[in-house]
Short mmCIF file of C-alpha atoms and ligand atoms in Angstrom, two decimals:
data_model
loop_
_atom_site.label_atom_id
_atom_site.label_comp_id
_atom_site.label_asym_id
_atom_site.label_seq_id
_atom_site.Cartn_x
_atom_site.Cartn_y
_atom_site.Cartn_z
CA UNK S 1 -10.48 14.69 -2.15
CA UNK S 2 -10.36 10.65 -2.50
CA UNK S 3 -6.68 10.02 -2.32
CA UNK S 4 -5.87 8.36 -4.99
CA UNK S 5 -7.59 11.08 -7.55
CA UNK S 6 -5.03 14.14 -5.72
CA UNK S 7 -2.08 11.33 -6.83
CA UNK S 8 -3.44 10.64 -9.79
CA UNK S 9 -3.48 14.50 -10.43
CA UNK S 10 0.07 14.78 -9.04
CA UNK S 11 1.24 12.37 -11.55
CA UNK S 12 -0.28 14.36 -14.25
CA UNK S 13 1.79 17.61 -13.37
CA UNK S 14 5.19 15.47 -13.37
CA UNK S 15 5.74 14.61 -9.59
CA UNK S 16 6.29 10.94 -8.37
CA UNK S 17 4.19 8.71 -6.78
CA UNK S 18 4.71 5.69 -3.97
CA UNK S 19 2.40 3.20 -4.17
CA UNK S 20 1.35 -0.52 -3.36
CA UNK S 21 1.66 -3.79 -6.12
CA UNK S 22 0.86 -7.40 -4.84
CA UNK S 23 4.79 -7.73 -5.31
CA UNK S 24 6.58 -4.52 -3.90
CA UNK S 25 5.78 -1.25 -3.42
CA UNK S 26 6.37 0.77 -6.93
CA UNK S 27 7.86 4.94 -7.13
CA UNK S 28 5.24 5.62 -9.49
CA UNK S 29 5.19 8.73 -12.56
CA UNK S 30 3.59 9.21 -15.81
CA UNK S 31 5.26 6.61 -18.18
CA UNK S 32 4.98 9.64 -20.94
CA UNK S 33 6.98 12.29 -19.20
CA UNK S 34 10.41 11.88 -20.09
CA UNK S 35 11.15 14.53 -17.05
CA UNK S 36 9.39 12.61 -14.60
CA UNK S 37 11.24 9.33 -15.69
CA UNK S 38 14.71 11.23 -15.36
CA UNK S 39 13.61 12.08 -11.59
CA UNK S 40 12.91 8.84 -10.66
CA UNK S 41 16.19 7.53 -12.11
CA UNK S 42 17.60 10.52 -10.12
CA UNK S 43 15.66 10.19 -7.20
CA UNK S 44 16.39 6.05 -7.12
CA UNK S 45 19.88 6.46 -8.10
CA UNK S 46 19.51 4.47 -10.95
CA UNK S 47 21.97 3.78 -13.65
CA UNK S 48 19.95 5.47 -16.61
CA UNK S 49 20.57 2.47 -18.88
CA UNK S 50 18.65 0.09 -16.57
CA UNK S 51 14.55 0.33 -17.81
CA UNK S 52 11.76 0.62 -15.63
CA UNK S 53 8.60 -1.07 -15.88
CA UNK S 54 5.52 0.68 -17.74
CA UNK S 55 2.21 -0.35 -15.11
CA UNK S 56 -1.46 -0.81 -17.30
CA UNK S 57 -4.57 -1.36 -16.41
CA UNK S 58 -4.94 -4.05 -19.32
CA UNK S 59 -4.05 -5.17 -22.74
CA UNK S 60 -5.65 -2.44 -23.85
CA UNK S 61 -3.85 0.33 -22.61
CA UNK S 62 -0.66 -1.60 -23.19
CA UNK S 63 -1.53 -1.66 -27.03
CA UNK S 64 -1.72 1.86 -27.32
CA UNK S 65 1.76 2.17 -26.41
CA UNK S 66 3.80 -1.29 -27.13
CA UNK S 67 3.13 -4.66 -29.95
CA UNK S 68 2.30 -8.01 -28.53
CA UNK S 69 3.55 -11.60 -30.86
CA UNK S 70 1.13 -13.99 -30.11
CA UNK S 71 2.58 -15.83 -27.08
CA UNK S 72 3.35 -12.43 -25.24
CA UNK S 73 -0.75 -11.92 -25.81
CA UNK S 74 -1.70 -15.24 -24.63
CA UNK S 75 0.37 -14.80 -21.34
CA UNK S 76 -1.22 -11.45 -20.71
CA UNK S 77 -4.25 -12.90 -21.44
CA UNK S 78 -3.30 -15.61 -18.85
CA UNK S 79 -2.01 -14.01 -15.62
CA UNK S 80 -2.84 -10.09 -15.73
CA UNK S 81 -3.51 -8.86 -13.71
CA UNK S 82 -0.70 -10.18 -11.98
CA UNK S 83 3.13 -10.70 -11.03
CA UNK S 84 4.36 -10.91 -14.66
CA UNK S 85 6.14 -8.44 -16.96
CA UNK S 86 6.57 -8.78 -20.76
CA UNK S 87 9.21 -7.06 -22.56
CA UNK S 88 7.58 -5.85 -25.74
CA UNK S 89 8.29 -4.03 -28.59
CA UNK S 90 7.25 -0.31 -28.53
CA UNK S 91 4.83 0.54 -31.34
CA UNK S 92 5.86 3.30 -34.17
CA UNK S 93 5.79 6.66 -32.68
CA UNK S 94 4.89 4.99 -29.13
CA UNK S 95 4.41 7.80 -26.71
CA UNK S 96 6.05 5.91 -23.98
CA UNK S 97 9.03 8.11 -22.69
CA UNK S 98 12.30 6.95 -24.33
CA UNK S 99 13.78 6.91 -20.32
CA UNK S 100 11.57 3.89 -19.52
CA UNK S 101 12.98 1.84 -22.51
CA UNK S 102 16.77 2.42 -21.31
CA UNK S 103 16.06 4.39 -25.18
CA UNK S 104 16.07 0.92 -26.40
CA UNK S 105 13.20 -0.69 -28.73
CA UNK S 106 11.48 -2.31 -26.18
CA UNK S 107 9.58 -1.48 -23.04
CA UNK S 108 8.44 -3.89 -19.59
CA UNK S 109 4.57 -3.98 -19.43
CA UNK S 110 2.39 -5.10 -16.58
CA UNK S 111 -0.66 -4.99 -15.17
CA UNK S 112 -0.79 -5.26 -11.29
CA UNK S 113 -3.25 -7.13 -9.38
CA UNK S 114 -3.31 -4.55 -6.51
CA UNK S 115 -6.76 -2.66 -6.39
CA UNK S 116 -5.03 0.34 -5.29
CA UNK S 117 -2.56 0.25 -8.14
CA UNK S 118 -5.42 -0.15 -10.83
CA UNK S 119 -7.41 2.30 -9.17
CA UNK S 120 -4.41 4.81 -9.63
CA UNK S 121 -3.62 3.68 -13.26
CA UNK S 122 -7.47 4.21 -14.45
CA UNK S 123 -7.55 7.17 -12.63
CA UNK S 124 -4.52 8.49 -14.27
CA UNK S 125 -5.68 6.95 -17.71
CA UNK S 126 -2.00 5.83 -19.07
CA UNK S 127 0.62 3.73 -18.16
CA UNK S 128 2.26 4.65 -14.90
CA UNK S 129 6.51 3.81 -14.86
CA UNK S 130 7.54 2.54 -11.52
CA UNK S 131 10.65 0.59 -10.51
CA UNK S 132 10.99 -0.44 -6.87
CA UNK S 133 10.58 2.13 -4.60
CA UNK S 134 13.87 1.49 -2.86
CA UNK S 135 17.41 2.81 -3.09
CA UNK S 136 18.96 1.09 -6.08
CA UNK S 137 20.69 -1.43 -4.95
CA UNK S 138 18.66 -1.97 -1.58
CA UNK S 139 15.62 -4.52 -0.35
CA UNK S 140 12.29 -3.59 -2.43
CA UNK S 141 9.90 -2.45 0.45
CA UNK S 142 6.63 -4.27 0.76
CA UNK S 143 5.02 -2.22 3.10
CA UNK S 144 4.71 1.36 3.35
CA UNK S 145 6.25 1.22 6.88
CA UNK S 146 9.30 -0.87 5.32
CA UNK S 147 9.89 2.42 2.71
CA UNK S 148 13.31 4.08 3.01
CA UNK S 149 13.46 7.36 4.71
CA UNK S 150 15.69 8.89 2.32
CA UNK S 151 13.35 8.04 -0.29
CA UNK S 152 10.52 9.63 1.75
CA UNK S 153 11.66 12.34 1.83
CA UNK S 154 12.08 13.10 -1.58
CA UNK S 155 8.47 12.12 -2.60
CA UNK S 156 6.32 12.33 0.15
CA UNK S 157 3.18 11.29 -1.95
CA UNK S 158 2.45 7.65 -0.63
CA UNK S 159 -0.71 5.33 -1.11
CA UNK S 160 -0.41 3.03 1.90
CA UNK S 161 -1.67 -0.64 0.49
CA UNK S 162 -0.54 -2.51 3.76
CA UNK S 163 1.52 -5.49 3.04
CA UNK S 164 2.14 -6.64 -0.25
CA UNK S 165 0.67 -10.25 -0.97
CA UNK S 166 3.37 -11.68 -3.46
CA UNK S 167 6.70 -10.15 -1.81
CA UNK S 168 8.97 -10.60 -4.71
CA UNK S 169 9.08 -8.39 -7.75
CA UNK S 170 6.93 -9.98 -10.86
CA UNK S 171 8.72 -12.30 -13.38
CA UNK S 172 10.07 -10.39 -16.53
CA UNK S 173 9.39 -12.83 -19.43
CA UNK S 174 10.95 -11.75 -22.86
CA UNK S 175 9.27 -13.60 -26.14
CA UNK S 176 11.48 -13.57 -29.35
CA UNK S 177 11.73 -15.33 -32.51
CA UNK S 178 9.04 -18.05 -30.07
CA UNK S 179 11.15 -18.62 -27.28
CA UNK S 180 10.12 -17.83 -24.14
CA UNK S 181 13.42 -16.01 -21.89
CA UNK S 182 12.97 -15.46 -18.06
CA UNK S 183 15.20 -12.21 -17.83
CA UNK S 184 14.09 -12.06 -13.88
CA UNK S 185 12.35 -15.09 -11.51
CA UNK S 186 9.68 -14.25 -9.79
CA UNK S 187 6.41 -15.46 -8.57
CA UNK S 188 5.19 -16.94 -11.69
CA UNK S 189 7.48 -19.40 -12.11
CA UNK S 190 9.02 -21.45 -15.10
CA UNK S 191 7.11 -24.52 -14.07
CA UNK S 192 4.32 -22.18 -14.36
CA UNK S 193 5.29 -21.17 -17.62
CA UNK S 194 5.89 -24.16 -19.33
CA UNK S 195 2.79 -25.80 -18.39
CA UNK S 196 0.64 -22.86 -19.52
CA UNK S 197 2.15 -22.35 -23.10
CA UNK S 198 3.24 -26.39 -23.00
CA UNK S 199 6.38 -25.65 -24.58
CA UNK S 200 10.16 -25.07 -23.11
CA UNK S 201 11.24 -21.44 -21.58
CA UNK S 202 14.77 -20.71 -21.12
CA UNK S 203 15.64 -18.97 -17.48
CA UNK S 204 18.40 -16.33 -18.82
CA UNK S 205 21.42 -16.79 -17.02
CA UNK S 206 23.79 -13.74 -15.42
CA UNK S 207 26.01 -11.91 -17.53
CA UNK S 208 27.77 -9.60 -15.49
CA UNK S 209 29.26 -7.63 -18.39
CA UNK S 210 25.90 -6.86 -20.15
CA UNK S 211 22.75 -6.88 -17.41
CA UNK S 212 19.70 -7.28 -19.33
CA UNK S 213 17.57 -7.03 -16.39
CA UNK S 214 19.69 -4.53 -13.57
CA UNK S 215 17.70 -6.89 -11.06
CA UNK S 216 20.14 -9.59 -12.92
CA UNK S 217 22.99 -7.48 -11.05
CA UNK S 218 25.01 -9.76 -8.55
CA UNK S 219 25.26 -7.45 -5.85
CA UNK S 220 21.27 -6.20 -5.27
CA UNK S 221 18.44 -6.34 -2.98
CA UNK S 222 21.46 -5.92 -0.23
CA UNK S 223 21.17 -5.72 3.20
CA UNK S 224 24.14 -3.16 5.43
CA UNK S 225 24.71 -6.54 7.25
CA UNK S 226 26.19 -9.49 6.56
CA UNK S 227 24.03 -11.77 4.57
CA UNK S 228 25.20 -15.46 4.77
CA UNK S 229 22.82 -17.79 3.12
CA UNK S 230 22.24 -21.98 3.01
CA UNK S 231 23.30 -22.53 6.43
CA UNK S 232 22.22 -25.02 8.32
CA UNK S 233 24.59 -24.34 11.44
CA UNK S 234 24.50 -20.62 12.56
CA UNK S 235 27.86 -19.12 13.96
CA UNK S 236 27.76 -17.09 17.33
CA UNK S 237 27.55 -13.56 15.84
CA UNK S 238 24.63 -14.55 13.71
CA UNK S 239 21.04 -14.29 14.02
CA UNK S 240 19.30 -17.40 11.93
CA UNK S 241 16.31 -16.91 9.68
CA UNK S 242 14.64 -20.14 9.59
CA UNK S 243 12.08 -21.56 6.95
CA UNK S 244 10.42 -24.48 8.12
CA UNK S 245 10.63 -26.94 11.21
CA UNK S 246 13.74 -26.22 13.03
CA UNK S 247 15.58 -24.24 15.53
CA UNK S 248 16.12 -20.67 14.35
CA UNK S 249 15.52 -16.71 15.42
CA UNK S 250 12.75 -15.90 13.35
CA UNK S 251 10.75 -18.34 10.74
CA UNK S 252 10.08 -17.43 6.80
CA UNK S 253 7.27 -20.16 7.63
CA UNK S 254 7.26 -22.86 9.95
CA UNK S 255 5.20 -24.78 7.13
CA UNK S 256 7.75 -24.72 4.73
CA UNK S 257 5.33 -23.06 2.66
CA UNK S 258 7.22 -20.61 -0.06
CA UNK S 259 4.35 -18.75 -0.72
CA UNK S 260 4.47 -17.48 2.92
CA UNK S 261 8.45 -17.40 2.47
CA UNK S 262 8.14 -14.95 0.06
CA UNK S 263 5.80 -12.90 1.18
CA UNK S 264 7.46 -12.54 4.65
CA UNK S 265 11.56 -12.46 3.13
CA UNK S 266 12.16 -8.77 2.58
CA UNK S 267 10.49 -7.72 5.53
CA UNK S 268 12.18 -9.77 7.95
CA UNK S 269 16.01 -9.24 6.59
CA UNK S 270 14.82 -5.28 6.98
CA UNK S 271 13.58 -5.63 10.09
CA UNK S 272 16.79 -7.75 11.73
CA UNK S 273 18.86 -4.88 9.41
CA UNK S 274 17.83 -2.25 11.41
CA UNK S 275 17.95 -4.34 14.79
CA UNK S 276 21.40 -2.77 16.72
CA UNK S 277 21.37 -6.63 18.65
CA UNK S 278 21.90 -8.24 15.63
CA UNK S 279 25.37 -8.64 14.33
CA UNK S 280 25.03 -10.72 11.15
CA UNK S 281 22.28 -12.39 9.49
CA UNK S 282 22.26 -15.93 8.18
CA UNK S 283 19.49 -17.82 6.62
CA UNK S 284 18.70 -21.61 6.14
CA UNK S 285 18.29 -23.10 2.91
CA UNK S 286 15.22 -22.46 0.52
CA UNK S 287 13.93 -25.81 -1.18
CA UNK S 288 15.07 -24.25 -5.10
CA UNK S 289 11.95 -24.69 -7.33
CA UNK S 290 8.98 -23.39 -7.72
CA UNK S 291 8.81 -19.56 -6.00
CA UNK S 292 12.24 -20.77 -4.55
CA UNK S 293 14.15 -20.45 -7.41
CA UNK S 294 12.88 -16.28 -7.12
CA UNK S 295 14.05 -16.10 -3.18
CA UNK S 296 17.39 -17.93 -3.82
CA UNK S 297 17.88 -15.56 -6.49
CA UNK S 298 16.75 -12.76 -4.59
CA UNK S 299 18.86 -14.12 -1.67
CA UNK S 300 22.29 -15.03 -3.53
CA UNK S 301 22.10 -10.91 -4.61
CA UNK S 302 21.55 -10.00 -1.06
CA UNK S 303 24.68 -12.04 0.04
CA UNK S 304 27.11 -10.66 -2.61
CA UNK S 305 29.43 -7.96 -1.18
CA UNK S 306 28.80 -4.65 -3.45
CA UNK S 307 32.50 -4.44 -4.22
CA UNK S 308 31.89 -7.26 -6.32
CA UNK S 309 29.89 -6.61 -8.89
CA UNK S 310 28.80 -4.11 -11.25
CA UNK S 311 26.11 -2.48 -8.70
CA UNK S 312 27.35 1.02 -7.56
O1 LIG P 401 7.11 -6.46 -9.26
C1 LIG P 401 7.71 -5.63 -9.93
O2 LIG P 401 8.15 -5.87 -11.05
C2 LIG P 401 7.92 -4.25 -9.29
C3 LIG P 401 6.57 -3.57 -9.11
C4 LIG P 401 6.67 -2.16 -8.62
O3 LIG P 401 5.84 -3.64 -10.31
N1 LIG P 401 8.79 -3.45 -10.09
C5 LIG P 401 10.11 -3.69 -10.21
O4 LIG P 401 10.77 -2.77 -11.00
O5 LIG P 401 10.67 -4.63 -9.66
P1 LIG P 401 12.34 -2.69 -11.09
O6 LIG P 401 12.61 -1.47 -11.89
O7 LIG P 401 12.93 -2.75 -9.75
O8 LIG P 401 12.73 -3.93 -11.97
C6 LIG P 401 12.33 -3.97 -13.31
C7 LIG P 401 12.95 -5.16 -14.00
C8 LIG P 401 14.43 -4.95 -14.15
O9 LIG P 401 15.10 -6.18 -13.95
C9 LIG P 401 14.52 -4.44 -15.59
O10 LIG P 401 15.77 -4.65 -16.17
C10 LIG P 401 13.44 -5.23 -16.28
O11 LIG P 401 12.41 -5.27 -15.32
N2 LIG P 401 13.01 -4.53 -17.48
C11 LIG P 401 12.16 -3.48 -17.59
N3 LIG P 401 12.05 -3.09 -18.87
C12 LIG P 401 12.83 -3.92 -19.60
C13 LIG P 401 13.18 -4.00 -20.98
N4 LIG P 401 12.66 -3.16 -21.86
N5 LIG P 401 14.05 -4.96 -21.35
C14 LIG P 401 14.57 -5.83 -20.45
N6 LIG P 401 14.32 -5.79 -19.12
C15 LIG P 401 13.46 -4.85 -18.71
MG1 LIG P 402 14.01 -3.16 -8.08
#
């Protein structure tokens, strides 16, 4: 049988499912089964108030489940499929599982670009939940070889999408009252943003206390190793992660080109993770705007030490 019917099938009798975005790979399950969602909060290790992400194959589907205001429709409109979430109000008697709204009134809609991840959701016919599939807390995979063993071995159903084109997890956009709150960077940036709907949008700073995003956390996306980031001269126990022209390890992209950056940044601080030469891992400075202001963010997480924040 095709492989992604037997997963969609799997997904319809409750059990979890890996699989490939253009951002990062996704721990897939049926956005309607309350006991699926509670395994993969179980299976991720995920603090139960944090909500996951509801995947559609369109506005469609989406409005069977959740209400769009007008701006929230003309943004899905304008980049789905694609790397953007909306947080939008669950409809009356919405089916979604409470679990994937942190049993708040809201829910985090998107539509991937990945033809492997539609393919899956129209197979399946309703909205498929799926954080990160990585230990909360840890690097988002974006390739199937880059998915955590632990994690493997608790769902062993995996779509294999090779690498994933973006590299950074879609921008969550929340619309209220008009304005336009970036709860998360990502690859659609606020430039982006503003230019599309020609009006201001707000990039939500941290609150530690009260996360609205748990991405928002300050210690996430962490490597075991040291992570020290913006440096320009490496110490001896340090292997250097360069991004554009100059003397380093291993480049981001020796065109300074963020796209690239991106798509090659969790990968590489996985792969020198795992490397037993490597002591500690530093990284140059990332030019902050455009997709930059997603990898610093990604990257200032990374570097926090987990006693730090509110991350366990
Ligand atoms: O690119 C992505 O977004 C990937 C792929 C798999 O789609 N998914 C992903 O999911 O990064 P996750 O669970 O690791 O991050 C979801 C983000 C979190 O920051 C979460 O707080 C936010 O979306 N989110 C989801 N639903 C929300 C809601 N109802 N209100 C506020 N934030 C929400
Ligand atoms: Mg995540």
């Amino acid at each position: 049988m095709d492989v992604i019917k037997k997963f969609a099938i799997a997904l319809g009798q409750g059990e979890l499912v890996i699989f490939p975005t253009e951002t990062v790979y996704g721990l897939g399950a049926d956005a309607t089964n309350s006991r699926a969602i509670q395994e993969v909060y179980h299976v991720k290790g995920r603090p139960s108030y944090n909500p996951l992400i509801s995947h559609v194959d369109g506005i469609e589907m989406a409005q069977r489940y959740v209400q769009f205001d007008e701006i929230s429709f003309a943004l899905a409109q304008h980049y789905w499929p694609g790397p953007l979430t909306l947080v939008l109000e669950r409809i009356c008697g919405s089916s979604l599982a409470m679990e994937v709204s942190g049993h708040g009134k809201t829910a985090g809609i998107r539509c991937p670009a990945h033809p492997k991840a539609l393919g899956l959701i129209k197979e399946f016919g309703k909205p498929i939940a799926a954080p990160s599939a990585n230990i909360f807390g840890k690097l988002s995979p974006t390739c199937a070889d880059d998915l955590d063993p632990i994690l493997l071995d608790k769902v062993p159903n995996v779509i294999d999408g090779g690498p994933c084109h973006v590299g950074v997890e879609s921008t969550v956009v929340y619309v209220h009252q008009g304005q336009v709150t970036i709860l998360r960077p990502g690859f659609i940036t606020q430039e982006d943003l503003e230019t599309f709907l020609g009006k201001k949008v707000v990039l939500s700073t941290t609150d530690n206390t009260a996360p609205k995003s748990p991405g928002q956390l300050t210690s996430h996306y962490a490597p075991n190793k040291d992570l020290r980031i913006d440096v320009k001269e490496k110490e001896a126990t340090e292997t250097l992660i360069g991004f554009g022209q100059i003397p380093c390890d291993i480049n981001l992209s020796e065109k300074g080109d963020l796209a690239e950056c991106s798509r090659n940044l969790f990968h590489t601080i996985r792969l020198l993770d795992k490397d037993a030469s490597v002591k500690k891992i530093a990284i140059s400075p990332i030019p902050n705007y455009g997709i930059g202001v997603a990898i610093n963010d990604r990257l200032k997480r990374a570097s926090q030490k987990k006693g730090k924040s509110n991350d366990k």
